Coordinates of C-alpha atoms and ligand atoms in Angstrom, one line a residue:
X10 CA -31.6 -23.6 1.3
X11 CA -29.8 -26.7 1.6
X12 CA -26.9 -27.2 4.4
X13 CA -24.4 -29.9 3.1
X14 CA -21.7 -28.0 4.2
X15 CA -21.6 -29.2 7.6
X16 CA -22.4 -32.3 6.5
X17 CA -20.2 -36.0 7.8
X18 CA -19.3 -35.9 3.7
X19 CA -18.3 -32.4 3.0
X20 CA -16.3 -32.0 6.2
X21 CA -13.8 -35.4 5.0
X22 CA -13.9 -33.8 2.0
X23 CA -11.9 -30.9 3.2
X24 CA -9.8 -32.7 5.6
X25 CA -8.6 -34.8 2.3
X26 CA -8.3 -32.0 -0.1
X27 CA -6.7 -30.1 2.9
X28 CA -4.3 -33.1 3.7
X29 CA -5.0 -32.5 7.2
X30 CA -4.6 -36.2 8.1
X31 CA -0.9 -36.6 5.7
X32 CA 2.2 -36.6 7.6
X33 CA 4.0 -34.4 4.7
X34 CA 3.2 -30.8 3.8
X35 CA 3.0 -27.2 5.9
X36 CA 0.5 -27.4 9.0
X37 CA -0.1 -23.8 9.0
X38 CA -0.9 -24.1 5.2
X39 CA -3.1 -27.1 5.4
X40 CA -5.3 -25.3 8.0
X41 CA -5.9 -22.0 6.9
X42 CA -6.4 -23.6 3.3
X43 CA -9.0 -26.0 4.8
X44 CA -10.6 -22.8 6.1
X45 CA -10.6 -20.9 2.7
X46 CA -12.2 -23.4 1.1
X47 CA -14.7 -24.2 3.8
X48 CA -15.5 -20.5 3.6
X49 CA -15.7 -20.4 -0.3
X50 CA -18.3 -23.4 -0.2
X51 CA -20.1 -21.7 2.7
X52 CA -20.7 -19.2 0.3
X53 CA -21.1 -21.1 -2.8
X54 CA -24.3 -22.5 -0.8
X55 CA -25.1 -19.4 0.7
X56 CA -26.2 -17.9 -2.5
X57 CA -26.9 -20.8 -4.7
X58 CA -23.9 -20.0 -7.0
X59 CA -24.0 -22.0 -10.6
X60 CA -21.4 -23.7 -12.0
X61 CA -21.3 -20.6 -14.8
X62 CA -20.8 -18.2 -12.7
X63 CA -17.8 -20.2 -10.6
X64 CA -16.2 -20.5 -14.0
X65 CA -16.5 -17.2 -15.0
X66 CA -15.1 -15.6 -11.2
X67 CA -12.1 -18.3 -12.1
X68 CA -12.0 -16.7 -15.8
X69 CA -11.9 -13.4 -14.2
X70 CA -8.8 -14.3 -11.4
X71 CA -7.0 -15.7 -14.4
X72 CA -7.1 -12.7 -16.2
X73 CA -6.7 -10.3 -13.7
X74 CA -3.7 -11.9 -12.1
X75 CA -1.4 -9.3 -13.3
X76 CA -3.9 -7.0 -11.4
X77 CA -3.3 -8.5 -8.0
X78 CA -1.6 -6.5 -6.7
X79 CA -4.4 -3.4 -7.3
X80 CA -7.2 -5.7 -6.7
X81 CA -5.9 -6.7 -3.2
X82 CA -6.4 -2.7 -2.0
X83 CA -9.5 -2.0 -4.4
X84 CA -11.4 -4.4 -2.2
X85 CA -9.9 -3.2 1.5
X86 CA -8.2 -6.3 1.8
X87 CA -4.9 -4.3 2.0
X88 CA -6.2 -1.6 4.1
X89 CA -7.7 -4.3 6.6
X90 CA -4.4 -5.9 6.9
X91 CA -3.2 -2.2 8.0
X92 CA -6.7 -2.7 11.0
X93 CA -5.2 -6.3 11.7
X94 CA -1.7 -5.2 12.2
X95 CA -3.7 -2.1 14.4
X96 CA -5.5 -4.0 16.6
X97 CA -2.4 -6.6 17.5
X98 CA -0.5 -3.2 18.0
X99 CA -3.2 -1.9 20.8
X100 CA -3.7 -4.9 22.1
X101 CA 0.5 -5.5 23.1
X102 CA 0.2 -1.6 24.0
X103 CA 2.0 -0.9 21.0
X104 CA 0.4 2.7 20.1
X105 CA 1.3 5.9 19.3
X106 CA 3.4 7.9 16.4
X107 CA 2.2 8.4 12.8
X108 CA -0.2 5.8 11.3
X109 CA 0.7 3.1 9.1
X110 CA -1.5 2.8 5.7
X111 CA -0.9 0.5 2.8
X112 CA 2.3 0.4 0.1
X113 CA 0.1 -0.3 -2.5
X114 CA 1.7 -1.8 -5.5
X115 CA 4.0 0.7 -7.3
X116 CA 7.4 1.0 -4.9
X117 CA 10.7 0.0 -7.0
X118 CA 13.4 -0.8 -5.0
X119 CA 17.0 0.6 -5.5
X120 CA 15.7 4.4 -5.9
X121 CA 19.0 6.8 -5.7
X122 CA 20.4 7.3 -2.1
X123 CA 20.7 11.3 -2.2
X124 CA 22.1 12.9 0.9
X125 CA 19.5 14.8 2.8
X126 CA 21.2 16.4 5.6
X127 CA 19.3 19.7 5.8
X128 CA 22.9 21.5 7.5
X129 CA 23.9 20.6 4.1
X130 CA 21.8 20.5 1.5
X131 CA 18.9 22.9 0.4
X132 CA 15.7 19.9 0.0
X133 CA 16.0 17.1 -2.1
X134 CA 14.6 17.5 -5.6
X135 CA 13.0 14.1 -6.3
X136 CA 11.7 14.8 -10.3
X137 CA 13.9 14.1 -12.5
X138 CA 12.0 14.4 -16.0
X139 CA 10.1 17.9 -17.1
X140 CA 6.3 17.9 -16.0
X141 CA 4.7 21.1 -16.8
X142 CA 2.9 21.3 -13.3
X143 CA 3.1 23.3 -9.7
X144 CA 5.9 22.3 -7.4
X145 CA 5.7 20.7 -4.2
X146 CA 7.9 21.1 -1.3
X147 CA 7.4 18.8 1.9
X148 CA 9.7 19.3 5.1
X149 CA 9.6 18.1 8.8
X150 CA 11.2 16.3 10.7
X151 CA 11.6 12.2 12.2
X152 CA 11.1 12.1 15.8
X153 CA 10.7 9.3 18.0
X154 CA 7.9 8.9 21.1
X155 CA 9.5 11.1 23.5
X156 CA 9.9 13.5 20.6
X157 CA 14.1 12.8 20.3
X158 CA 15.0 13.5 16.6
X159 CA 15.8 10.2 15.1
X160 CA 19.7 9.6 13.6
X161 CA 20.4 8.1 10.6
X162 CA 16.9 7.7 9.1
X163 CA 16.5 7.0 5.9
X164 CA 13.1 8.4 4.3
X165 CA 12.1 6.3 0.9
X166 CA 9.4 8.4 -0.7
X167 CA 7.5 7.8 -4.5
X168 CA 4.9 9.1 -5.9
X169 CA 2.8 9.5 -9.5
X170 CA 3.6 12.4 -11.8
X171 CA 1.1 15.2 -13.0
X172 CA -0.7 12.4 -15.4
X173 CA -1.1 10.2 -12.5
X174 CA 1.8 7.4 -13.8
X175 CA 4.7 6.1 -12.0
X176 CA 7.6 5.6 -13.3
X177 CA 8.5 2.5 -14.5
X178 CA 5.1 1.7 -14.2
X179 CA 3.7 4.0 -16.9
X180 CA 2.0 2.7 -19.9
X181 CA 3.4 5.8 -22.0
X182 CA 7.1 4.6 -21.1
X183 CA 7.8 8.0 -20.9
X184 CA 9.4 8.3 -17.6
X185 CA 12.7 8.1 -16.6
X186 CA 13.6 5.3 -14.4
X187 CA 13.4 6.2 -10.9
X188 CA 11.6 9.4 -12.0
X189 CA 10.2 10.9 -8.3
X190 CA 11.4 8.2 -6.4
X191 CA 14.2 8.7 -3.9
X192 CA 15.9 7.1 -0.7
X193 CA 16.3 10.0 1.2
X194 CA 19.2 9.9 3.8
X195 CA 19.4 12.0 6.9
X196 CA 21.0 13.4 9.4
X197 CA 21.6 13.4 13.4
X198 CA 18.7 15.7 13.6
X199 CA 16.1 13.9 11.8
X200 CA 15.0 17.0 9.3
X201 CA 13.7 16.5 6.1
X202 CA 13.0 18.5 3.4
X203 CA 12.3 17.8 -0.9
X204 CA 10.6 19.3 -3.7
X205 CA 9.0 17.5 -6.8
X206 CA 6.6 17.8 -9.8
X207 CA 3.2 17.5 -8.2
X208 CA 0.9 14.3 -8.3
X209 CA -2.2 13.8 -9.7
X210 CA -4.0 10.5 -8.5
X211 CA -4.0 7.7 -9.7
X212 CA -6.5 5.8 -11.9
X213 CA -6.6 1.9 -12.5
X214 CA -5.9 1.3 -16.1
X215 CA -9.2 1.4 -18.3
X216 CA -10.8 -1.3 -19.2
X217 CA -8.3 -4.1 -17.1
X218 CA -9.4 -6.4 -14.3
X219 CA -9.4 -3.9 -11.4
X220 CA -11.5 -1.6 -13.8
X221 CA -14.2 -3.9 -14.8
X222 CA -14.5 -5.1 -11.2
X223 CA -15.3 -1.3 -10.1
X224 CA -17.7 -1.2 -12.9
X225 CA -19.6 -4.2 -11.6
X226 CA -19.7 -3.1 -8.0
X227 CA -20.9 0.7 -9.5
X228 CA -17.6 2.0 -7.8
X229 CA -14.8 3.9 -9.5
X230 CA -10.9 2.9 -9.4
X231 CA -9.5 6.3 -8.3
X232 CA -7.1 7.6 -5.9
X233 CA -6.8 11.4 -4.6
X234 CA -3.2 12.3 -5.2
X235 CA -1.1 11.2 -2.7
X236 CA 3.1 10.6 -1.6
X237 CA 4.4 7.1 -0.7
X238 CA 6.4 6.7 2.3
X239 CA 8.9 4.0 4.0
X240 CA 10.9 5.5 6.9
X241 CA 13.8 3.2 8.1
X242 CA 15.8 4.4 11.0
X243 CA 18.1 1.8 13.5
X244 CA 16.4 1.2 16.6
X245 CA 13.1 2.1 15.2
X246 CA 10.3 0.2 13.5
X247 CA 10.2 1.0 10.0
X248 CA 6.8 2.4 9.4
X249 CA 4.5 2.4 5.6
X250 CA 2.7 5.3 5.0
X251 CA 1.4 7.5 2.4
X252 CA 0.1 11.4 2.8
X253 CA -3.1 12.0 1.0
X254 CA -3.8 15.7 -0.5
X255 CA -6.7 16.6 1.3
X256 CA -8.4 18.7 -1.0
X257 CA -8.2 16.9 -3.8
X258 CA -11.6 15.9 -5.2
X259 CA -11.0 12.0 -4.1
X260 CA -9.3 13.0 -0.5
X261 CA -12.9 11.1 1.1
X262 CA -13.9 8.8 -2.0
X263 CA -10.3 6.4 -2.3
X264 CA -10.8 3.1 -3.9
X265 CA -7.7 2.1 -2.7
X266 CA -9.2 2.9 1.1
X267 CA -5.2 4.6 1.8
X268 CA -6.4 8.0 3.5
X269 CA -6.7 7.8 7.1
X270 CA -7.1 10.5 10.0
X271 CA -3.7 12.2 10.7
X272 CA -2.5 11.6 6.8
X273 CA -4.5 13.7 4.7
X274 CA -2.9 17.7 5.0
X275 CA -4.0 20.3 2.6
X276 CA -1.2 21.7 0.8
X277 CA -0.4 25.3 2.1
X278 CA -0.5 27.6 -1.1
X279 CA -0.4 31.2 0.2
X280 CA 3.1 31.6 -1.9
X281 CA 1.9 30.3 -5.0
X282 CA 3.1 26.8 -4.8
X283 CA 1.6 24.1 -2.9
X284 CA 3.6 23.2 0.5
X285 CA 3.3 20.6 2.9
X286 CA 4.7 20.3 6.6
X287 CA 4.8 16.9 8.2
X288 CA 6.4 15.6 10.9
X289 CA 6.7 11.8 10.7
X290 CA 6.8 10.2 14.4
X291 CA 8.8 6.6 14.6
X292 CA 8.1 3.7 17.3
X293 CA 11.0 2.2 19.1
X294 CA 12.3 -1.1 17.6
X295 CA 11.5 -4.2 19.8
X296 CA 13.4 -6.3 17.8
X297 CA 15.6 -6.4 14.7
X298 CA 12.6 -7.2 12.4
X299 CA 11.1 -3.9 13.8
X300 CA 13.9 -2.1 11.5
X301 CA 13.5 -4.5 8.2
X302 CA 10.7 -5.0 5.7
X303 CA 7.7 -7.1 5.1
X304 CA 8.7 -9.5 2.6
X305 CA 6.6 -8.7 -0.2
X306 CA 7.8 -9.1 -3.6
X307 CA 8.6 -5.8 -4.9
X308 CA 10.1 -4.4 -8.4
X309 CA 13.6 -3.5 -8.6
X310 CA 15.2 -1.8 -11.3
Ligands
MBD22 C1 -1.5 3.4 -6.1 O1 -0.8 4.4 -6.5 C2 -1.6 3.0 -4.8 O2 -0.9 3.8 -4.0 C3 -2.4 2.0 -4.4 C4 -2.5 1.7 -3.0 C5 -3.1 1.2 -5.3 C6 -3.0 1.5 -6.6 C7 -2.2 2.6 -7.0
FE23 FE1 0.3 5.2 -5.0

């Protein structure tokens, strides 16, 4: 194998095209760029790649690039950025309450604000269009980590209908906007409690970019069916998570690498209709970023 990647000639070639030595530009930018591209050629040598097949990955990027945003947790990349964020937590001593796992791509912000308050209302219904499927109620309750009920939470929660599409989202257009997607907003005692139209998980859509990349790795682009959560709550750090159904078929086989120990419960159906408890536990807010959001770029409607 040849090793010109080290070389006296590659190495300037990376300081240039990285403009490490130019007073302009972003430092942080220029190095981790310089990095990439140190670790793309790294590779590119590694295993003697052509120029026809570079061209044809860059083909592929260009016409997947609406599919970003599914390729990113198709190949862990999203689900290692949950590990990352993990291990930075244990090491500060940051542990404890109910795992983080990844948004994926399908929240729209601006979902109705319903009032929650279990004194005063009977569960949340979050389905808003008719689906001819089972229903699913979830309940519990937002603590923090001495188990005090959290005040004033507010409990954002979406998730697919029975065909597996999300509103506003769905290829069919058939959905209503904001069609089982809701801010839920609490009370003093933290309790929760909604019903919906239940899930089915999702697929990527055949024949795009995430779906012929599954193909070539002899993987599949399924999820088990599973419910999207932010929780948001002053003085506390906003956690991401999703619950997983733990029977469904996919519950240990998710290309989207979402399920994790602690999220995957198996609906309770001894009265006919599946029903979940979950408690969601909060860390304390160390600072006011704690309480926001990552700044992803995310729909609104
Ligand atoms: C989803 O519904 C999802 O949650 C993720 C992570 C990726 C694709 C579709
Ligand atoms: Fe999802």
């Amino acid at each position: 194998m040849t090793n010109i990647v080290h070389s006296t000639e590659v190495q300037s070639l990376l300081d240039r095209a990285a403009g490490i030595n130019e007073d302009g530009g972003n430092p942080r930018l220029k190095i981790i760029l310089r990095d990439t591209l140190e670790m793309l050629m790294t590779v590119i040598e590694k295993h003697d790649i052509s120029e026809d097949e570079f061209w044809l990955a860059v083909r592929f990027l260009q016409d997947g690039v609406d599919e970003f945003g599914l390729i990113a947790p198709g190949l862990g990349i999203e689900h290692f950025l949950d590990l990352h964020m993990d291990a930075k937590d244990a090491e500060s001593g940051r542990t404890g309450g109910t795992p983080r796992t990844i948004e994926g791509p399908l929240y729209v912000a601006g979902a109705p604000l319903v009032n929650g308050d279990v004194t005063k209302t009977n569960g949340v219904n979050l389905t808003t269009d008719p689906d001819d499927t089972e229903t699913l109620t979830m309940s519990g309750q937002i603590t923090g980590p001495d188990g005090e009920p959290v005040k004033d939470a507010i409990l954002h929660v979406w998730h697919a209908n029975s065909k597996g599409f999300y509103s506003h989202f769905d290829p069919t257009s058939e959905q209503s906007p904001f069609n089982n997607r809701r801010r839920i907003k609490l009370g003093p005692d933290g309790r929760y409690a909604f019903h919906s139209k239940m899930p089915r998980g999702y697929s990527v859509p055949p024949d795009g970019a995430s779906d012929r990349l599954m193909q070539a790795l002899g993987r599949h682009g399924d999820r088990p069916a599973h419910v999207h959560f932010f929780v948001e709550a002053p003085g506390y750090r906003t956690l991401t998570t999703q619950i997983n159904f733990g029977d469904d078929p996919n519950a240990h086989n998710d290309f989207a690498f979402g399920t994790r120990e602690g999220l995957l419960p198996i609906p309770d159906r001894s009265s006919g209709q599946p029903v979940i408890p979950f408690n969601f536990q909060l860390q304390r807010a160390q600072s006011s970023d704690d309480e926001g959001f990552s700044n992803r770029a995310r729909a609104t409607a």
